CSV table of C-alpha atoms in Angstrom, one decimal:
chain,number,residue,atom,x,y,z
W,28,MET,CA,95.0,-108.1,-135.3
W,29,THR,CA,98.3,-107.2,-136.8
W,30,ASP,CA,99.4,-108.7,-140.3
W,31,LYS,CA,102.9,-109.2,-141.5
W,32,ILE,CA,105.0,-106.2,-141.3
W,33,PHE,CA,106.1,-104.7,-144.7
W,34,GLN,CA,109.5,-103.1,-145.0
W,35,GLU,CA,111.1,-101.7,-148.1
W,36,LYS,CA,113.4,-98.9,-149.2
W,37,VAL,CA,111.6,-96.2,-151.1
W,38,GLY,CA,114.2,-94.0,-152.8
W,39,PRO,CA,116.4,-92.7,-149.9
W,40,VAL,CA,113.9,-93.4,-147.1
W,41,ALA,CA,113.1,-96.7,-145.4
W,42,LEU,CA,109.4,-97.5,-145.2
W,43,THR,CA,107.8,-99.8,-142.7
W,44,ILE,CA,104.0,-100.6,-142.8
W,45,VAL,CA,102.5,-102.2,-139.6
W,46,PRO,CA,99.2,-103.4,-141.1
W,47,THR,CA,96.3,-103.7,-138.6
W,48,GLN,CA,92.6,-103.4,-138.5
W,49,LYS,CA,92.4,-103.1,-134.7
W,50,TYR,CA,92.1,-99.3,-135.0
W,51,LYS,CA,89.7,-96.8,-136.6
W,52,SER,CA,92.6,-94.5,-137.2
W,53,ASN,CA,95.9,-94.6,-139.1
W,54,LYS,CA,99.3,-93.3,-137.6
W,55,ILE,CA,102.1,-91.9,-139.9
W,56,VAL,CA,105.3,-91.5,-138.3
W,57,PHE,CA,108.5,-89.9,-139.7
W,58,LYS,CA,111.8,-90.6,-137.8
W,59,PHE,CA,114.7,-88.2,-138.6
W,60,ARG,CA,117.9,-89.5,-137.2
W,61,ALA,CA,121.4,-87.8,-136.9
W,62,PRO,CA,124.4,-88.0,-134.5
W,63,LEU,CA,123.7,-86.4,-131.1
W,64,GLU,CA,126.0,-83.4,-131.0
W,65,ARG,CA,126.1,-80.2,-128.9
W,66,GLU,CA,126.4,-78.1,-132.2
W,67,THR,CA,123.0,-79.3,-133.5
W,68,VAL,CA,120.9,-80.6,-130.7
W,69,THR,CA,119.3,-77.2,-129.8
W,70,LYS,CA,118.7,-76.3,-133.4
W,71,ARG,CA,116.9,-79.7,-133.8
W,72,ALA,CA,114.8,-79.0,-130.8
W,73,LEU,CA,113.8,-75.6,-132.2
W,74,LEU,CA,113.1,-77.1,-135.6
W,75,SER,CA,110.9,-79.7,-133.9
W,76,ILE,CA,108.7,-76.9,-132.4
W,77,LEU,CA,108.6,-74.9,-135.7
W,78,LEU,CA,107.7,-77.8,-137.9
W,79,GLU,CA,104.6,-78.6,-135.8
W,80,THR,CA,103.2,-75.1,-135.6
W,81,ASN,CA,103.4,-73.4,-139.0
W,82,SER,CA,104.6,-73.5,-142.6
W,83,LYS,CA,104.7,-71.3,-145.7
W,84,LYS,CA,101.1,-72.0,-146.6
W,85,TYR,CA,99.9,-72.0,-143.1
W,86,PRO,CA,102.0,-69.2,-141.5
W,87,THR,CA,100.2,-68.9,-138.2
W,88,GLN,CA,99.3,-71.6,-135.6
W,89,THR,CA,95.7,-70.8,-136.3
W,90,ASP,CA,96.0,-71.5,-140.1
W,91,PHE,CA,98.0,-74.6,-139.4
W,92,ARG,CA,95.5,-76.1,-136.8
W,93,LYS,CA,92.5,-75.0,-139.0
W,94,GLN,CA,93.8,-77.2,-141.8
W,95,LEU,CA,94.2,-80.2,-139.5
W,96,ALA,CA,90.5,-79.6,-138.4
W,97,ASN,CA,89.6,-79.8,-142.1
W,98,LEU,CA,91.3,-83.2,-142.2
W,99,TYR,CA,88.6,-84.6,-140.0
W,100,GLY,CA,90.4,-83.3,-136.8
W,101,ALA,CA,93.9,-84.9,-137.6
W,102,ASN,CA,96.6,-84.4,-135.1
W,103,PHE,CA,100.1,-83.4,-136.1
W,104,TYR,CA,102.9,-83.1,-133.5
W,105,THR,CA,106.7,-83.6,-133.1
W,106,THR,CA,108.9,-85.0,-130.3
W,107,THR,CA,112.6,-85.3,-129.8
W,108,ALA,CA,114.4,-88.2,-128.2
W,109,LYS,CA,117.9,-89.8,-128.0
W,110,LYS,CA,118.6,-93.4,-128.7
W,111,GLY,CA,122.1,-94.0,-127.5
W,112,ASN,CA,124.1,-91.4,-129.3
W,113,GLU,CA,121.5,-90.9,-132.0
W,114,HIS,CA,119.2,-87.8,-131.9
W,115,VAL,CA,115.7,-88.7,-133.2
W,116,LEU,CA,113.3,-86.0,-134.3
W,117,THR,CA,109.9,-87.7,-134.7
W,118,VAL,CA,107.0,-86.3,-136.8
W,119,ILE,CA,103.6,-87.8,-136.0
W,120,PHE,CA,100.3,-87.6,-137.9
W,121,ASP,CA,97.2,-89.2,-136.5
W,122,MET,CA,94.2,-89.4,-138.7
W,123,ILE,CA,90.9,-91.2,-139.0
W,124,ASP,CA,90.8,-94.1,-141.4
W,125,GLY,CA,89.0,-92.9,-144.6
W,126,GLN,CA,86.5,-95.8,-144.6
W,127,TYR,CA,84.9,-94.3,-141.5
W,128,VAL,CA,84.0,-90.9,-142.9
W,129,SER,CA,82.0,-89.7,-145.9
W,130,ASP,CA,84.2,-88.7,-148.8
W,131,GLY,CA,87.2,-90.3,-147.2
W,132,ASN,CA,88.8,-91.6,-150.3
W,133,HIS,CA,91.4,-88.9,-150.5
W,134,ILE,CA,92.2,-88.5,-146.8
W,135,LEU,CA,95.5,-90.4,-147.0
W,136,GLU,CA,96.7,-88.4,-150.0
W,137,ASP,CA,95.6,-85.3,-148.2
W,138,ALA,CA,97.5,-86.3,-145.1
W,139,PHE,CA,100.8,-86.8,-147.1
W,140,ALA,CA,100.2,-83.5,-148.8
W,141,PHE,CA,100.0,-81.8,-145.4
W,142,ILE,CA,103.1,-83.5,-144.1
W,143,GLU,CA,105.1,-82.5,-147.2
W,144,GLU,CA,103.9,-79.0,-146.7
W,145,ALA,CA,105.1,-78.9,-143.1
W,146,LEU,CA,108.4,-80.7,-143.9
W,147,PHE,CA,109.5,-79.1,-147.1
W,148,HIS,CA,107.9,-75.6,-147.2
W,149,PRO,CA,108.8,-74.0,-143.8
W,150,ASN,CA,107.8,-70.4,-143.0
W,151,VAL,CA,110.9,-68.9,-144.5
W,152,ALA,CA,111.7,-65.6,-146.3
W,153,ASN,CA,115.1,-64.3,-147.6
W,154,GLY,CA,117.0,-67.3,-146.4
W,155,ALA,CA,115.8,-67.2,-142.8
W,156,PHE,CA,112.9,-68.5,-140.6
W,157,ASN,CA,110.2,-66.0,-139.7
W,158,GLU,CA,111.8,-63.9,-137.0
W,159,GLU,CA,108.6,-63.3,-134.9
W,160,THR,CA,107.7,-67.0,-134.9
W,161,LEU,CA,111.2,-68.1,-134.0
W,162,ALA,CA,111.5,-65.6,-131.2
W,163,ARG,CA,108.3,-67.0,-129.7
W,164,GLU,CA,109.3,-70.6,-130.0
W,165,LYS,CA,112.8,-69.8,-128.4
W,166,GLU,CA,111.0,-68.5,-125.4
W,167,ASN,CA,108.8,-71.5,-125.3
W,168,LEU,CA,111.8,-73.8,-125.4
W,169,LYS,CA,113.6,-71.9,-122.7
W,170,SER,CA,110.6,-72.0,-120.5
W,171,SER,CA,110.4,-75.8,-121.0
W,172,LEU,CA,114.1,-76.4,-120.2
W,173,GLU,CA,113.9,-74.1,-117.2
W,174,GLY,CA,111.0,-76.3,-116.0
W,175,ILE,CA,113.4,-79.1,-115.5
W,176,TYR,CA,115.1,-77.1,-112.7
W,177,ASP,CA,111.7,-76.9,-110.9
W,178,ASP,CA,111.0,-80.7,-111.3
W,179,LYS,CA,113.6,-82.0,-108.8
W,180,ILE,CA,113.2,-85.7,-109.8
W,181,ARG,CA,114.0,-84.9,-113.4
W,182,PHE,CA,116.7,-82.5,-112.4
W,183,ALA,CA,118.5,-85.1,-110.3
W,184,SER,CA,118.3,-87.7,-113.2
W,185,LYS,CA,119.6,-85.0,-115.6
W,186,ARG,CA,122.6,-84.2,-113.4
W,187,LEU,CA,123.3,-87.9,-113.0
W,188,ILE,CA,123.5,-88.4,-116.7
W,189,GLU,CA,125.6,-85.3,-117.1
W,190,GLU,CA,128.1,-86.7,-114.6
W,191,MET,CA,128.0,-90.4,-115.7
W,192,PHE,CA,128.7,-89.3,-119.4
W,193,ARG,CA,130.7,-86.2,-118.8
W,194,ASP,CA,133.0,-87.0,-121.8
W,195,ASP,CA,130.3,-88.3,-124.1
W,196,ALA,CA,127.7,-86.4,-126.2
W,197,PHE,CA,125.1,-88.5,-124.5
W,198,ARG,CA,125.2,-86.0,-121.6
W,199,PHE,CA,123.2,-83.6,-123.8
W,200,GLY,CA,119.4,-83.7,-123.4
W,201,SER,CA,117.4,-84.3,-126.6
W,202,ALA,CA,115.4,-81.1,-126.0
W,203,GLY,CA,118.4,-78.9,-126.4
W,204,ILE,CA,120.7,-76.8,-124.2
W,205,LEU,CA,119.3,-73.7,-122.4
W,206,GLU,CA,122.5,-71.7,-122.8
W,207,ASP,CA,122.8,-72.3,-126.5
W,208,ILE,CA,119.3,-70.9,-127.5
W,209,ASP,CA,119.9,-67.2,-127.7
W,210,ALA,CA,122.8,-67.5,-130.0
W,211,ILE,CA,120.8,-69.3,-132.7
W,212,THR,CA,119.6,-66.9,-135.4
W,213,ALA,CA,116.7,-67.3,-137.9
W,214,LYS,CA,119.4,-67.5,-140.7
W,215,ASP,CA,121.5,-70.1,-138.8
W,216,LEU,CA,118.4,-72.2,-138.1
W,217,TYR,CA,117.4,-72.1,-141.8
W,218,GLU,CA,120.9,-73.2,-142.9
W,219,TYR,CA,120.7,-76.2,-140.5
W,220,TYR,CA,117.3,-77.0,-141.7
W,221,LEU,CA,118.6,-77.4,-145.2
W,222,GLN,CA,121.3,-79.9,-143.8
W,223,PHE,CA,118.6,-81.7,-141.7
W,224,ILE,CA,116.2,-82.3,-144.6
W,225,ALA,CA,119.0,-83.2,-147.0
W,226,GLU,CA,121.1,-85.5,-144.7
W,227,ASP,CA,119.2,-87.0,-141.9
W,228,THR,CA,118.5,-90.7,-142.1
W,229,VAL,CA,114.7,-90.9,-142.6
W,230,GLU,CA,112.6,-93.9,-141.5
W,231,ILE,CA,108.8,-93.8,-142.1
W,232,PHE,CA,106.4,-96.0,-140.3
W,233,ILE,CA,102.6,-96.4,-140.9
W,234,CYS,CA,100.4,-98.2,-138.6
W,235,GLY,CA,96.8,-98.9,-139.6
W,236,ASP,CA,94.5,-100.4,-142.3
W,237,VAL,CA,96.7,-99.3,-145.3
W,238,THR,CA,98.5,-101.1,-148.1
W,239,LYS,CA,101.9,-100.6,-149.7
W,240,GLU,CA,100.2,-99.9,-153.0
W,241,GLU,CA,98.4,-96.9,-151.4
W,242,VAL,CA,101.4,-95.6,-149.5
W,243,MET,CA,104.5,-96.0,-151.7
W,244,PRO,CA,103.4,-93.6,-154.6
W,245,LEU,CA,102.8,-90.9,-151.9
W,246,ILE,CA,106.2,-91.2,-150.5
W,247,GLU,CA,107.8,-91.5,-153.9
W,248,LYS,CA,106.4,-88.0,-154.6
W,249,MET,CA,108.0,-86.5,-151.6
W,250,ALA,CA,111.1,-84.4,-152.4
W,251,PHE,CA,113.7,-86.3,-150.3
W,252,ALA,CA,117.1,-86.0,-151.9
W,253,PRO,CA,119.4,-89.0,-152.2
W,254,ARG,CA,121.6,-89.5,-149.1
W,255,ALA,CA,124.1,-92.0,-147.8
W,256,ASP,CA,122.8,-94.9,-145.6
W,257,ARG,CA,124.1,-94.4,-142.0
W,258,LYS,CA,123.7,-97.0,-139.2
W,259,GLY,CA,123.0,-95.9,-135.7
W,260,VAL,CA,125.9,-95.5,-133.4
W,261,PHE,CA,125.3,-97.5,-130.2
W,262,TYR,CA,128.0,-98.3,-127.6
W,263,THR,CA,128.2,-98.7,-123.9
W,264,LYS,CA,130.6,-97.1,-121.4
W,265,GLU,CA,132.9,-98.7,-118.9
W,266,ALA,CA,132.3,-97.9,-115.2
W,267,PRO,CA,135.0,-95.9,-113.5
W,268,LYS,CA,137.5,-97.8,-111.3
W,269,GLU,CA,136.1,-95.8,-108.3
W,270,VAL,CA,132.5,-94.8,-107.8
W,271,ARG,CA,132.0,-91.1,-108.2
W,272,VAL,CA,129.9,-89.4,-105.5
W,273,ILE,CA,128.3,-86.1,-106.3
W,274,HIS,CA,126.4,-84.0,-103.6
W,275,GLU,CA,124.7,-80.8,-104.5
W,276,GLN,CA,122.3,-78.6,-102.6
W,277,GLN,CA,119.2,-76.5,-103.4
W,278,ALA,CA,116.4,-75.0,-101.4
W,279,ILE,CA,114.3,-78.2,-101.4
W,280,ASN,CA,112.4,-80.1,-98.7
W,281,GLN,CA,113.0,-83.7,-99.9
W,282,GLY,CA,116.4,-85.1,-100.9
W,283,LYS,CA,116.7,-87.0,-104.3
W,284,LEU,CA,119.1,-89.8,-104.4
W,285,VAL,CA,120.1,-91.3,-107.8
W,286,LEU,CA,122.5,-94.1,-108.4
W,287,GLY,CA,123.8,-94.9,-111.9
W,288,TYR,CA,125.3,-98.3,-113.0
W,289,GLN,CA,126.7,-99.4,-116.3
W,290,THR,CA,125.0,-102.5,-117.5
W,291,ASP,CA,127.1,-103.3,-120.7
W,292,THR,CA,123.8,-104.6,-122.2
W,293,LEU,CA,121.8,-103.1,-125.1
W,294,PHE,CA,118.5,-103.8,-126.7
W,295,GLY,CA,118.5,-107.1,-128.6
W,296,ASP,CA,121.8,-108.4,-126.9
W,297,GLU,CA,121.6,-112.0,-125.8
W,298,ASP,CA,121.1,-111.1,-122.1
W,299,PHE,CA,118.8,-108.1,-122.6
W,300,VAL,CA,115.7,-109.8,-121.6
W,301,ALA,CA,117.4,-111.3,-118.5
W,302,LEU,CA,118.6,-107.9,-117.6
W,303,GLN,CA,115.0,-106.5,-118.0
W,304,LEU,CA,113.8,-109.2,-115.5
W,305,ALA,CA,116.7,-108.3,-113.1
W,306,ASN,CA,115.5,-104.8,-113.2
W,307,GLY,CA,112.0,-105.7,-112.6
W,308,LEU,CA,113.0,-107.8,-109.5
W,309,LEU,CA,115.3,-105.0,-108.3
W,310,GLY,CA,113.1,-101.9,-108.6
W,311,GLY,CA,111.0,-102.0,-111.7
W,312,PHE,CA,107.7,-103.0,-110.1
W,313,ALA,CA,105.8,-102.7,-106.9
W,314,ASN,CA,106.9,-106.1,-105.8
W,315,SER,CA,110.5,-105.2,-106.2
W,316,LYS,CA,113.3,-105.4,-103.6
W,317,ILE,CA,114.0,-101.7,-103.6
W,318,PHE,CA,110.3,-100.7,-103.4
W,319,ILE,CA,109.6,-103.2,-100.6
W,320,ASN,CA,112.8,-102.8,-98.5
W,321,VAL,CA,113.5,-99.1,-98.9
W,322,ARG,CA,109.9,-97.6,-99.1
W,323,GLU,CA,107.7,-100.1,-97.4
W,324,LYS,CA,109.7,-101.9,-94.7
W,325,ALA,CA,112.2,-99.1,-93.7
W,326,SER,CA,109.8,-96.2,-94.6
W,327,LEU,CA,112.8,-94.3,-95.9
W,328,ALA,CA,111.6,-93.2,-99.3
W,329,TYR,CA,108.7,-91.3,-100.7
W,330,TYR,CA,109.4,-93.1,-104.0
W,331,ALA,CA,112.0,-95.8,-105.0
W,332,SER,CA,112.5,-97.5,-108.3
W,333,SER,CA,115.0,-98.6,-110.9
W,334,ARG,CA,114.9,-98.4,-114.7
W,335,ILE,CA,117.3,-99.3,-117.5
W,336,ASP,CA,118.2,-97.5,-120.7
W,337,SER,CA,118.5,-100.2,-123.4
W,338,PHE,CA,120.3,-98.0,-126.0
W,339,LYS,CA,123.1,-96.7,-123.9
W,340,GLY,CA,123.4,-99.5,-121.4
W,341,TYR,CA,123.0,-98.1,-118.0
W,342,MET,CA,120.7,-98.4,-115.0
W,343,VAL,CA,119.4,-95.8,-112.7
W,344,ILE,CA,118.0,-96.2,-109.2
W,345,SER,CA,116.1,-93.3,-107.8
W,346,ALA,CA,114.6,-92.5,-104.4
W,347,GLY,CA,113.1,-89.5,-102.7
W,348,ILE,CA,114.4,-89.4,-99.1
W,349,ASP,CA,114.9,-87.1,-96.1
W,350,GLU,CA,118.6,-86.1,-96.2
W,351,VAL,CA,119.1,-87.4,-92.6
W,352,ASN,CA,118.4,-90.9,-94.0
W,353,TYR,CA,121.0,-90.7,-96.8
W,354,GLU,CA,123.5,-93.2,-95.4
W,355,GLN,CA,120.8,-95.8,-94.4
W,356,ALA,CA,118.8,-95.6,-97.6
W,357,LEU,CA,122.0,-95.9,-99.6
W,358,SER,CA,123.1,-98.8,-97.6
W,359,ILE,CA,119.8,-100.7,-98.1
W,360,ILE,CA,119.7,-99.9,-101.8
W,361,GLU,CA,123.2,-101.3,-102.3
W,362,GLU,CA,122.3,-104.4,-100.2
W,363,GLN,CA,119.5,-105.0,-102.6
W,364,VAL,CA,121.8,-104.9,-105.5
W,365,VAL,CA,124.2,-107.4,-103.9
W,366,ALA,CA,121.2,-109.6,-102.9
W,367,MET,CA,120.2,-109.8,-106.6
W,368,LYS,CA,123.7,-110.6,-107.6
W,369,GLN,CA,123.7,-113.5,-105.2
W,370,GLY,CA,120.4,-114.8,-106.6
W,371,ASP,CA,118.4,-114.0,-103.4
W,372,PHE,CA,115.0,-114.2,-105.2
W,373,THR,CA,112.5,-117.2,-105.5
W,374,GLU,CA,111.2,-118.7,-108.7
W,375,ASP,CA,107.8,-117.4,-107.7
W,376,GLU,CA,109.0,-113.9,-107.6
W,377,LEU,CA,110.7,-114.4,-111.0
W,378,ASN,CA,107.6,-115.8,-112.5
W,379,GLN,CA,105.5,-112.9,-111.0
W,380,THR,CA,107.9,-110.4,-112.6
W,381,LYS,CA,107.8,-112.2,-115.9
W,382,GLU,CA,103.9,-111.8,-115.8
W,383,MET,CA,104.1,-108.1,-115.1
W,384,LEU,CA,106.7,-107.5,-117.8
W,385,ILE,CA,104.6,-109.4,-120.3
W,386,ASN,CA,101.4,-107.4,-119.4
W,387,GLN,CA,103.5,-104.2,-119.8
W,388,LEU,CA,104.5,-105.2,-123.3
W,389,LEU,CA,100.9,-106.2,-124.2
W,390,GLU,CA,99.7,-102.8,-123.1
W,391,THR,CA,102.4,-101.1,-125.2
W,392,ASN,CA,101.3,-103.3,-128.2
W,393,ASP,CA,97.7,-102.0,-127.8
W,394,GLN,CA,98.7,-98.6,-128.9
W,395,ALA,CA,99.8,-97.8,-132.5
W,396,GLN,CA,102.7,-95.7,-131.2
W,397,GLY,CA,103.9,-98.6,-129.0
W,398,LEU,CA,103.7,-100.9,-132.0
W,399,ILE,CA,105.8,-98.5,-134.1
W,400,GLU,CA,108.3,-97.9,-131.4
W,401,LEU,CA,108.8,-101.7,-130.9
W,402,VAL,CA,109.5,-102.0,-134.6
W,403,TYR,CA,111.8,-98.9,-134.6
W,404,ASN,CA,113.8,-100.4,-131.8
W,405,ASN,CA,114.4,-103.6,-133.8
W,406,VAL,CA,115.3,-101.5,-136.9
W,407,LEU,CA,117.9,-99.5,-135.1
W,408,ARG,CA,119.6,-102.4,-133.4
W,409,GLU,CA,119.1,-104.9,-136.3
W,410,ALA,CA,117.4,-107.1,-133.6
W,411,ASN,CA,114.6,-109.7,-133.7
W,412,LEU,CA,112.6,-108.9,-130.7
W,413,ASP,CA,109.1,-108.6,-132.1
W,414,LEU,CA,106.4,-109.0,-129.6
W,415,GLU,CA,106.0,-112.8,-129.9
W,416,ASN,CA,109.7,-113.4,-129.8
W,417,TRP,CA,110.1,-111.1,-126.9
W,418,ILE,CA,107.4,-112.7,-124.8
W,419,ALA,CA,108.8,-116.2,-125.6
W,420,LYS,CA,112.3,-115.1,-124.5
W,421,ILE,CA,110.8,-113.8,-121.2
W,422,LYS,CA,109.0,-117.0,-120.6
W,423,GLN,CA,112.1,-119.0,-121.2
W,424,ALA,CA,114.5,-116.9,-119.1
W,425,THR,CA,116.0,-118.8,-116.3
W,426,LYS,CA,117.1,-117.6,-112.8
W,427,GLU,CA,120.7,-118.4,-113.6
W,428,GLU,CA,120.5,-116.0,-116.7
W,429,VAL,CA,118.9,-113.2,-114.6
W,430,VAL,CA,121.7,-113.6,-112.0
W,431,ALA,CA,124.3,-113.5,-114.7
W,432,ALA,CA,122.9,-110.4,-116.3
W,433,ILE,CA,122.7,-108.4,-113.1
W,434,ASN,CA,126.2,-109.5,-112.2
W,435,LYS,CA,127.5,-107.5,-115.2
W,436,ILE,CA,126.2,-104.1,-113.8
W,437,LYS,CA,128.9,-101.9,-112.3
W,438,PRO,CA,128.4,-98.8,-110.1
W,439,ASP,CA,129.4,-95.6,-111.8
W,440,THR,CA,128.0,-92.5,-110.0
W,441,ILE,CA,126.1,-91.7,-106.9
W,442,TYR,CA,124.2,-88.3,-107.1
W,443,PHE,CA,122.5,-86.7,-104.1
W,444,LEU,CA,120.5,-83.5,-104.1
W,445,SER,CA,119.8,-82.3,-100.7
W,446,LYS,CA,118.4,-79.3,-98.7
W,447,GLY,CA,120.7,-76.1,-98.9
W,448,GLY,CA,120.8,-72.6,-100.3
W,449,GLU,CA,119.4,-71.3,-103.5
W,450,GLU,CA,122.6,-71.8,-105.5
W,451,LEU,CA,124.1,-75.1,-106.3
W,452,HIS,CA,127.2,-76.1,-104.3
W,453,GLY,CA,128.8,-79.0,-106.1
W,454,LYS,CA,130.9,-81.3,-104.0
W,455,ASN,CA,132.8,-84.0,-105.9
W,456,ASN,CA,134.0,-86.4,-103.4
W,457,ILE,CA,136.5,-88.1,-105.7
């Protein structure tokens, strides 16, 4: 059961407690947020890796993990993501609730001491990060980013975003830019770390059986400097007057077709839930038009689906196809979009999609991280879509509202990766 959420500013950081007794563990999440920019995105990705592997007191990964083991096998890790044009570096600490272990009275205090060590005392000497550690993590980041090239589904999606938002910082991935890694020195990164820890907007979320009386003194002791409040920057993009078509080739066996649409709808907007349902009917679930007509009936696709990004306002339709089927698959996909805009779906299909969307939300709500992300989305957009309200809006949505929402989407870019040589051969048909 989840009790009433507590939210309060603690010094320069915003605290949200999601009290619940449904888990035997507590999750502490720090969200560091800054504008998404090429100059800083790769440094933030490297910082993310360094913060989760070592610190001044625990300079090796073995030392770092040994201390976590001492905290009853706690888990500490970081992630990077983008929400619209905001870059979010997330620090996560998972720990058992102190009431389930002997001598657990101090475990929450010990957890915050560990987080403070990781955040405020990096492995630095003479104004620079440890050279050997940074060199290793730069290679790890390179390997991770190079892996996107080998995963052709991710690669095609990445290329679509780069083309759709070619004049917008949103084109940069949250995990950094491969070409920018080598130029970052240990001194550069430490100088950026000082800016990061001093200026990022910080939001802390704690989900578990904890109280504000336990948590607030621990946060007040952390050395966060005063900083200006900064709201997130969220905006959509207009679709071009003519659809852009990009065809590239690689030595692959299966073509990747990706279509991008601008939706002009963001999380929390009046028609956000209706657009979610439209996406579900179009390609979000196994009963959707794209899945049934492209994959099942025409047998043209190895996979076919659609998804929406609710912080940048776009939709992506993806399909894995043989390149000889390009024209036919594209035609059928576009027919499904037109059919949706014309309201070619039944009330039964809409109700079935509502049930699947509600079940998806309930599954998310069963996980502490899901609960936190739901609250965070509302914080960022100053929205009121808590689980109860969200489900109510799904149930109340009408067919007319769904049709109106899907009629707002406009085609932006079609990207197709097909069989060819080892090198990319870009061909912009504009």
